[in-house]
Short mmCIF file of N, CA and C in Angstrom, two decimals:
data_model
loop_
_atom_site.label_atom_id
_atom_site.label_comp_id
_atom_site.label_asym_id
_atom_site.label_seq_id
_atom_site.Cartn_x
_atom_site.Cartn_y
_atom_site.Cartn_z
N MET A 245 0.82 -0.77 -0.07
CA MET A 245 -0.25 -0.06 0.02
C MET A 245 0.57 1.19 0.04
N ASP A 246 0.72 2.10 -0.78
CA ASP A 246 1.08 3.21 -1.14
C ASP A 246 0.68 4.54 -0.12
N PHE A 247 0.21 4.39 1.00
CA PHE A 247 -0.78 5.43 1.58
C PHE A 247 0.09 5.69 2.76
N GLN A 248 0.62 6.98 3.39
CA GLN A 248 0.89 6.98 4.55
C GLN A 248 -0.24 7.48 5.81
N PHE A 249 -0.24 6.62 6.70
CA PHE A 249 -1.37 6.55 7.59
C PHE A 249 -1.55 7.67 8.25
N PHE A 250 -0.58 8.48 8.72
CA PHE A 250 -0.27 9.59 9.54
C PHE A 250 -0.27 11.07 8.72
N GLU A 251 -0.23 10.86 7.08
CA GLU A 251 -0.05 12.13 6.77
C GLU A 251 -1.10 12.51 5.72
N GLY A 252 -1.86 13.33 5.47
CA GLY A 252 -2.86 13.88 4.59
C GLY A 252 -2.08 14.73 3.43
N GLU A 253 -2.86 15.41 2.65
CA GLU A 253 -2.47 16.50 1.86
C GLU A 253 -2.20 17.79 2.87
N HIS A 254 -2.87 18.01 3.87
CA HIS A 254 -2.46 19.47 4.74
C HIS A 254 -2.23 19.02 6.04
N ILE A 255 -2.31 17.53 6.73
CA ILE A 255 -2.27 17.58 8.01
C ILE A 255 -1.54 16.39 8.33
N GLN A 256 -1.25 16.11 9.76
CA GLN A 256 -0.61 15.03 9.77
C GLN A 256 -0.91 14.72 11.20
N LEU A 257 -0.96 13.45 11.78
CA LEU A 257 -1.10 13.06 12.91
C LEU A 257 -0.01 12.61 13.74
N ALA A 258 0.15 13.22 14.52
CA ALA A 258 1.62 12.78 15.37
C ALA A 258 1.10 12.26 17.14
N ALA A 259 1.62 11.94 17.71
CA ALA A 259 1.92 12.06 19.35
C ALA A 259 1.61 13.25 19.72
N PRO A 260 0.58 13.38 20.74
CA PRO A 260 0.57 14.41 21.43
C PRO A 260 1.57 14.48 22.33
N ASP A 261 2.18 15.88 22.21
CA ASP A 261 3.26 16.66 22.90
C ASP A 261 2.79 17.67 23.95
N ALA A 262 2.83 17.11 25.16
CA ALA A 262 1.86 18.38 26.36
C ALA A 262 2.83 19.19 26.92
N GLU A 263 4.23 19.26 26.42
CA GLU A 263 5.49 20.07 27.11
C GLU A 263 5.34 21.07 25.89
N ARG A 264 5.22 20.14 24.90
CA ARG A 264 5.28 21.89 23.13
C ARG A 264 4.22 22.43 23.72
N ASP A 265 3.07 21.75 23.66
CA ASP A 265 1.88 22.59 23.10
C ASP A 265 1.00 22.88 24.19
N ALA A 266 1.29 22.63 25.69
CA ALA A 266 0.26 22.79 26.45
C ALA A 266 -0.32 24.36 26.69
N GLU A 267 0.59 25.48 26.16
CA GLU A 267 0.15 26.79 26.06
C GLU A 267 -0.90 26.86 25.19
N ILE A 268 -0.94 26.37 24.26
CA ILE A 268 -1.84 26.53 23.03
C ILE A 268 -3.10 25.90 23.16
N GLU A 269 -2.95 24.43 23.95
CA GLU A 269 -4.17 24.02 24.15
C GLU A 269 -5.07 24.16 24.79
N SER A 270 -4.20 25.43 26.15
CA SER A 270 -5.07 25.66 27.51
C SER A 270 -5.81 27.06 26.39
N LYS A 271 -5.12 28.30 25.60
CA LYS A 271 -6.17 28.55 25.40
C LYS A 271 -7.44 28.54 24.48
N TRP A 272 -7.17 27.35 23.93
CA TRP A 272 -8.66 26.78 23.47
C TRP A 272 -9.38 26.29 24.51
N THR A 273 -9.21 26.07 25.64
CA THR A 273 -9.88 25.63 26.56
C THR A 273 -10.78 26.86 27.14
N HIS A 274 -10.30 27.96 26.74
CA HIS A 274 -11.52 29.10 26.73
C HIS A 274 -12.43 29.72 25.74
N ASP A 275 -12.40 28.88 25.02
CA ASP A 275 -13.54 28.78 23.85
C ASP A 275 -14.50 27.51 24.59
N PRO A 276 -15.75 28.13 24.97
CA PRO A 276 -16.87 26.93 25.03
C PRO A 276 -17.30 26.16 23.77
N ASP A 277 -17.12 26.94 22.43
CA ASP A 277 -17.36 25.81 21.26
C ASP A 277 -16.43 24.85 21.24
N TYR A 278 -15.11 25.20 21.44
CA TYR A 278 -14.16 24.09 21.34
C TYR A 278 -14.67 22.96 22.40
N LEU A 279 -14.69 23.16 23.64
CA LEU A 279 -14.66 22.45 24.69
C LEU A 279 -16.48 21.67 24.21
N HIS A 280 -17.21 21.80 24.08
CA HIS A 280 -18.47 20.99 23.90
C HIS A 280 -18.18 20.55 23.09
N ALA A 281 -17.30 20.35 21.80
CA ALA A 281 -16.98 19.63 20.45
C ALA A 281 -16.26 18.65 21.03
N ILE A 282 -15.38 18.58 22.25
CA ILE A 282 -14.73 17.53 22.57
C ILE A 282 -14.92 16.82 23.72
N SER A 283 -16.05 17.29 24.88
CA SER A 283 -16.28 16.58 25.86
C SER A 283 -17.72 16.82 26.48
N PRO A 284 -18.54 15.70 26.78
CA PRO A 284 -19.88 16.30 27.33
C PRO A 284 -19.55 16.59 28.82
N GLU A 285 -18.50 17.02 29.54
CA GLU A 285 -17.74 17.03 30.43
C GLU A 285 -18.70 19.04 30.35
N PRO A 286 -18.93 19.39 31.82
CA PRO A 286 -19.10 21.16 32.07
C PRO A 286 -17.69 21.84 31.23
N ALA A 287 -17.88 22.65 30.77
CA ALA A 287 -16.87 23.64 30.05
C ALA A 287 -15.94 24.49 31.11
N ARG A 288 -14.87 24.26 31.23
CA ARG A 288 -14.31 24.86 31.86
C ARG A 288 -12.49 25.31 31.44
N PRO A 289 -12.01 26.55 31.57
CA PRO A 289 -10.70 27.09 31.40
C PRO A 289 -9.68 26.09 32.15
N LEU A 290 -8.67 25.48 31.12
CA LEU A 290 -7.82 24.98 32.03
C LEU A 290 -6.12 26.01 31.68
N SER A 291 -5.53 25.49 32.91
CA SER A 291 -4.11 26.60 32.97
C SER A 291 -2.91 25.17 31.97
N PRO A 292 -1.79 26.23 31.60
CA PRO A 292 -0.85 24.84 30.97
C PRO A 292 -0.71 23.71 31.63
N THR A 293 -0.61 23.81 32.88
CA THR A 293 -0.22 23.23 33.99
C THR A 293 -1.18 22.09 33.87
N GLN A 294 -2.50 22.39 34.07
CA GLN A 294 -3.64 21.67 34.08
C GLN A 294 -3.43 20.80 32.90
N VAL A 295 -3.02 21.30 31.57
CA VAL A 295 -3.41 20.77 30.37
C VAL A 295 -2.36 19.40 30.48
N LYS A 296 -1.19 20.02 30.66
CA LYS A 296 0.01 18.93 30.78
C LYS A 296 -0.58 17.82 31.76
N LYS A 297 -1.20 18.09 32.90
CA LYS A 297 -1.77 16.82 33.91
C LYS A 297 -2.77 15.94 33.17
N GLN A 298 -3.55 16.42 32.45
CA GLN A 298 -4.31 15.98 31.23
C GLN A 298 -3.80 14.83 30.65
N HIS A 299 -2.78 15.64 29.74
CA HIS A 299 -2.31 14.54 29.01
C HIS A 299 -1.26 13.41 29.69
N GLU A 300 -0.60 13.70 30.80
CA GLU A 300 -0.03 12.61 31.44
C GLU A 300 -1.15 11.64 32.07
N ASP A 301 -2.06 11.88 32.44
CA ASP A 301 -3.45 10.82 33.09
C ASP A 301 -3.57 10.24 31.94
N ALA A 302 -4.03 10.82 30.55
CA ALA A 302 -4.49 10.07 29.25
C ALA A 302 -3.11 9.05 29.08
N GLU A 303 -2.27 9.43 29.05
CA GLU A 303 -1.00 8.97 28.32
C GLU A 303 -1.10 7.58 29.30
N LYS A 304 -1.05 7.50 30.68
CA LYS A 304 -1.03 6.42 31.50
C LYS A 304 -2.18 5.69 31.50
N GLU A 305 -3.54 6.22 31.04
CA GLU A 305 -4.70 5.43 30.78
C GLU A 305 -4.91 4.58 29.37
N ALA A 306 -3.92 5.24 28.36
CA ALA A 306 -3.81 4.42 27.03
C ALA A 306 -3.15 3.93 27.67
N GLU A 307 -1.99 3.69 27.99
CA GLU A 307 -0.77 2.60 27.75
C GLU A 307 -1.47 1.61 28.80
N LYS A 308 -2.17 1.63 29.93
CA LYS A 308 -2.50 0.39 30.30
C LYS A 308 -3.86 -0.05 30.04
N SER A 309 -4.63 0.47 29.22
CA SER A 309 -6.17 0.17 28.86
C SER A 309 -5.65 -0.65 27.53
N ARG A 310 -4.95 -0.03 26.78
CA ARG A 310 -5.01 -0.57 25.44
C ARG A 310 -6.23 -0.03 24.32
N ASP A 311 -6.98 0.29 24.98
CA ASP A 311 -8.37 0.75 24.12
C ASP A 311 -8.67 1.86 23.71
N THR A 312 -7.22 2.95 23.81
CA THR A 312 -7.36 4.26 23.50
C THR A 312 -5.82 4.93 22.39
N PHE A 313 -6.08 5.80 21.61
CA PHE A 313 -5.24 6.33 20.63
C PHE A 313 -5.42 7.20 20.47
N ASN A 314 -4.45 8.33 21.33
CA ASN A 314 -4.64 9.80 21.24
C ASN A 314 -3.62 10.36 20.14
N PHE A 315 -3.73 11.27 18.86
CA PHE A 315 -2.99 11.76 18.33
C PHE A 315 -3.37 13.70 18.20
N ALA A 316 -2.23 14.13 18.23
CA ALA A 316 -2.62 15.50 17.73
C ALA A 316 -2.40 15.89 16.32
N ILE A 317 -3.10 16.70 15.83
CA ILE A 317 -3.11 17.18 14.26
C ILE A 317 -2.47 18.23 14.19
N ARG A 318 -1.65 18.22 13.65
CA ARG A 318 -0.38 19.54 12.93
C ARG A 318 -0.80 19.25 11.41
N LEU A 319 -0.53 20.72 11.53
CA LEU A 319 -0.35 21.06 9.71
C LEU A 319 1.13 20.80 9.08
N ARG A 320 0.84 20.05 8.10
CA ARG A 320 2.37 19.56 7.45
C ARG A 320 3.20 20.67 7.18
N ASP A 321 2.66 21.61 6.68
CA ASP A 321 3.73 23.01 6.73
C ASP A 321 3.53 23.98 7.92
N GLY A 322 4.72 23.59 8.58
CA GLY A 322 5.17 24.46 9.80
C GLY A 322 5.11 23.52 11.07
N ASP A 323 4.61 22.54 10.88
CA ASP A 323 3.99 21.66 12.44
C ASP A 323 3.48 21.88 13.22
N ARG A 324 2.73 23.17 12.86
CA ARG A 324 1.42 23.77 13.85
C ARG A 324 0.67 22.86 14.57
N LEU A 325 0.45 22.81 16.07
CA LEU A 325 -0.88 22.04 16.53
C LEU A 325 -2.49 22.91 16.32
N ILE A 326 -3.26 22.09 15.29
CA ILE A 326 -4.77 22.86 15.55
C ILE A 326 -5.37 21.77 15.82
N GLY A 327 -5.04 20.69 16.75
CA GLY A 327 -6.50 19.97 17.29
C GLY A 327 -6.16 19.01 17.32
N PHE A 328 -7.08 17.91 18.01
CA PHE A 328 -6.57 16.60 18.60
C PHE A 328 -7.42 15.76 18.22
N ILE A 329 -7.08 14.18 17.83
CA ILE A 329 -8.51 13.24 17.56
C ILE A 329 -8.00 12.17 18.21
N ARG A 330 -8.91 11.37 18.85
CA ARG A 330 -8.63 10.14 19.28
C ARG A 330 -9.59 8.92 18.98
N ILE A 331 -9.17 7.70 18.82
CA ILE A 331 -10.14 6.70 19.04
C ILE A 331 -10.21 6.03 20.54
N PHE A 332 -11.25 5.99 21.16
CA PHE A 332 -11.26 5.40 22.83
C PHE A 332 -12.49 4.74 22.93
N ASP A 333 -12.31 4.10 23.94
CA ASP A 333 -13.68 2.92 24.29
C ASP A 333 -13.43 1.83 23.05
N ILE A 334 -12.38 1.26 22.84
CA ILE A 334 -12.34 0.25 21.85
C ILE A 334 -12.62 -0.75 22.58
N MET A 335 -13.62 -1.52 21.79
CA MET A 335 -13.94 -3.06 22.11
C MET A 335 -13.51 -3.67 20.79
N TRP A 336 -12.42 -4.72 21.47
CA TRP A 336 -11.70 -5.42 19.72
C TRP A 336 -12.79 -6.82 19.42
N THR A 337 -13.44 -7.08 20.59
CA THR A 337 -14.15 -8.46 20.07
C THR A 337 -15.24 -7.94 19.15
N HIS A 338 -15.55 -6.69 19.14
CA HIS A 338 -16.97 -5.80 18.41
C HIS A 338 -16.39 -5.05 17.50
N GLY A 339 -15.41 -4.65 17.28
CA GLY A 339 -14.72 -3.80 16.41
C GLY A 339 -15.46 -2.76 16.18
N SER A 340 -15.57 -1.88 17.19
CA SER A 340 -16.18 -0.76 17.57
C SER A 340 -15.31 0.06 18.63
N GLY A 341 -16.00 1.49 18.63
CA GLY A 341 -15.12 2.66 19.49
C GLY A 341 -15.41 3.90 19.26
N ARG A 342 -15.23 4.60 20.21
CA ARG A 342 -15.96 5.83 19.63
C ARG A 342 -14.48 6.85 19.21
N LEU A 343 -15.21 8.13 18.86
CA LEU A 343 -14.10 8.97 18.09
C LEU A 343 -14.29 10.29 18.88
N GLN A 344 -13.36 11.08 18.86
CA GLN A 344 -13.16 12.57 19.29
C GLN A 344 -12.36 13.18 18.40
N LEU A 345 -12.94 14.39 18.18
CA LEU A 345 -11.90 15.29 17.08
C LEU A 345 -12.62 16.58 17.72
N GLY A 346 -11.64 17.02 17.84
CA GLY A 346 -11.60 18.67 18.36
C GLY A 346 -10.75 19.67 17.20
N ILE A 347 -10.78 20.90 16.76
CA ILE A 347 -10.16 22.12 15.54
C ILE A 347 -10.16 23.01 17.00
N GLY A 348 -9.25 23.37 17.54
CA GLY A 348 -8.62 23.95 18.37
C GLY A 348 -9.00 25.94 18.06
N ASP A 349 -8.58 26.45 17.21
CA ASP A 349 -8.50 27.69 17.23
C ASP A 349 -9.81 27.99 15.99
N PRO A 350 -10.46 29.26 16.05
CA PRO A 350 -11.73 28.94 14.97
C PRO A 350 -11.26 29.43 13.79
N ALA A 351 -10.12 30.01 13.71
CA ALA A 351 -9.62 30.19 12.27
C ALA A 351 -9.00 29.36 11.66
N ASP A 352 -8.79 28.23 12.41
CA ASP A 352 -8.41 27.04 11.45
C ASP A 352 -9.73 26.21 11.28
N ARG A 353 -11.00 26.16 11.77
CA ARG A 353 -11.92 25.54 11.24
C ARG A 353 -12.57 26.11 9.78
N GLY A 354 -13.54 25.30 9.41
CA GLY A 354 -13.92 25.44 8.26
C GLY A 354 -13.16 24.94 6.82
N HIS A 355 -11.88 24.65 7.13
CA HIS A 355 -10.81 24.41 6.20
C HIS A 355 -10.42 22.97 5.59
N GLY A 356 -11.41 22.23 6.33
CA GLY A 356 -11.33 20.70 5.36
C GLY A 356 -10.23 19.94 6.61
N TYR A 357 -9.78 20.43 7.62
CA TYR A 357 -8.72 19.80 8.43
C TYR A 357 -9.61 18.88 9.25
N GLY A 358 -10.58 19.10 9.87
CA GLY A 358 -11.12 17.72 10.49
C GLY A 358 -11.63 16.71 9.81
N ARG A 359 -12.15 16.99 8.49
CA ARG A 359 -12.67 16.01 7.63
C ARG A 359 -11.36 15.34 7.41
N GLU A 360 -10.29 15.57 7.03
CA GLU A 360 -9.00 15.06 6.27
C GLU A 360 -8.38 14.08 7.73
N ALA A 361 -8.66 14.64 9.16
CA ALA A 361 -8.22 13.96 10.12
C ALA A 361 -8.74 12.52 10.18
N LEU A 362 -10.29 12.87 9.98
CA LEU A 362 -11.44 12.05 10.40
C LEU A 362 -10.84 10.57 9.38
N ASN A 363 -10.66 11.11 8.00
CA ASN A 363 -10.36 10.09 7.05
C ASN A 363 -8.99 9.42 7.16
N LEU A 364 -8.10 10.04 8.00
CA LEU A 364 -6.57 9.21 8.62
C LEU A 364 -7.01 8.53 9.79
N ILE A 365 -7.93 9.02 10.38
CA ILE A 365 -7.75 7.95 11.58
C ILE A 365 -8.74 6.58 11.09
N LEU A 366 -9.63 6.74 10.33
CA LEU A 366 -10.67 5.85 10.10
C LEU A 366 -9.67 4.99 8.89
N ARG A 367 -8.83 5.26 8.39
CA ARG A 367 -8.08 4.38 7.50
C ARG A 367 -7.17 3.97 8.63
N TYR A 368 -6.52 4.38 9.40
CA TYR A 368 -6.08 3.72 10.64
C TYR A 368 -6.34 2.70 11.12
N ALA A 369 -7.58 2.94 11.36
CA ALA A 369 -8.46 2.08 12.64
C ALA A 369 -8.55 0.97 11.74
N PHE A 370 -9.21 1.12 10.28
CA PHE A 370 -10.14 -0.14 9.99
C PHE A 370 -8.59 -0.67 8.98
N ASP A 371 -7.67 -0.12 8.25
CA ASP A 371 -6.91 -0.89 8.24
C ASP A 371 -5.64 -1.30 8.34
N GLU A 372 -5.12 -0.51 9.63
CA GLU A 372 -3.86 -0.79 10.27
C GLU A 372 -4.43 -1.97 11.77
#
């Protein structure tokens, strides 16, 4: 197969990097539209330290449970973080799971990055 699972035309999927990206993601948590897109939990802003803690906890849980895959969405041109996508609650015996996708900055929404990330993650989930 000649397809790169983690690279699309405009974006790439990469491992989240809390140290590098906590400041950016913290700013996104001040946008209720973003928070409502990624979680059913009550919307509340987070500091960079709280974002780092969330990422550390998510990484530990993913390693332990093996039913979660987290990815940062970055632009291929410049490697800038624009969002996150994850597959979680995977039920291997049923071939099912849940998906969460968020594009952080409102200026990055509406450019097809979410659709491209969705196509990449679905191809990864079902072909890899």
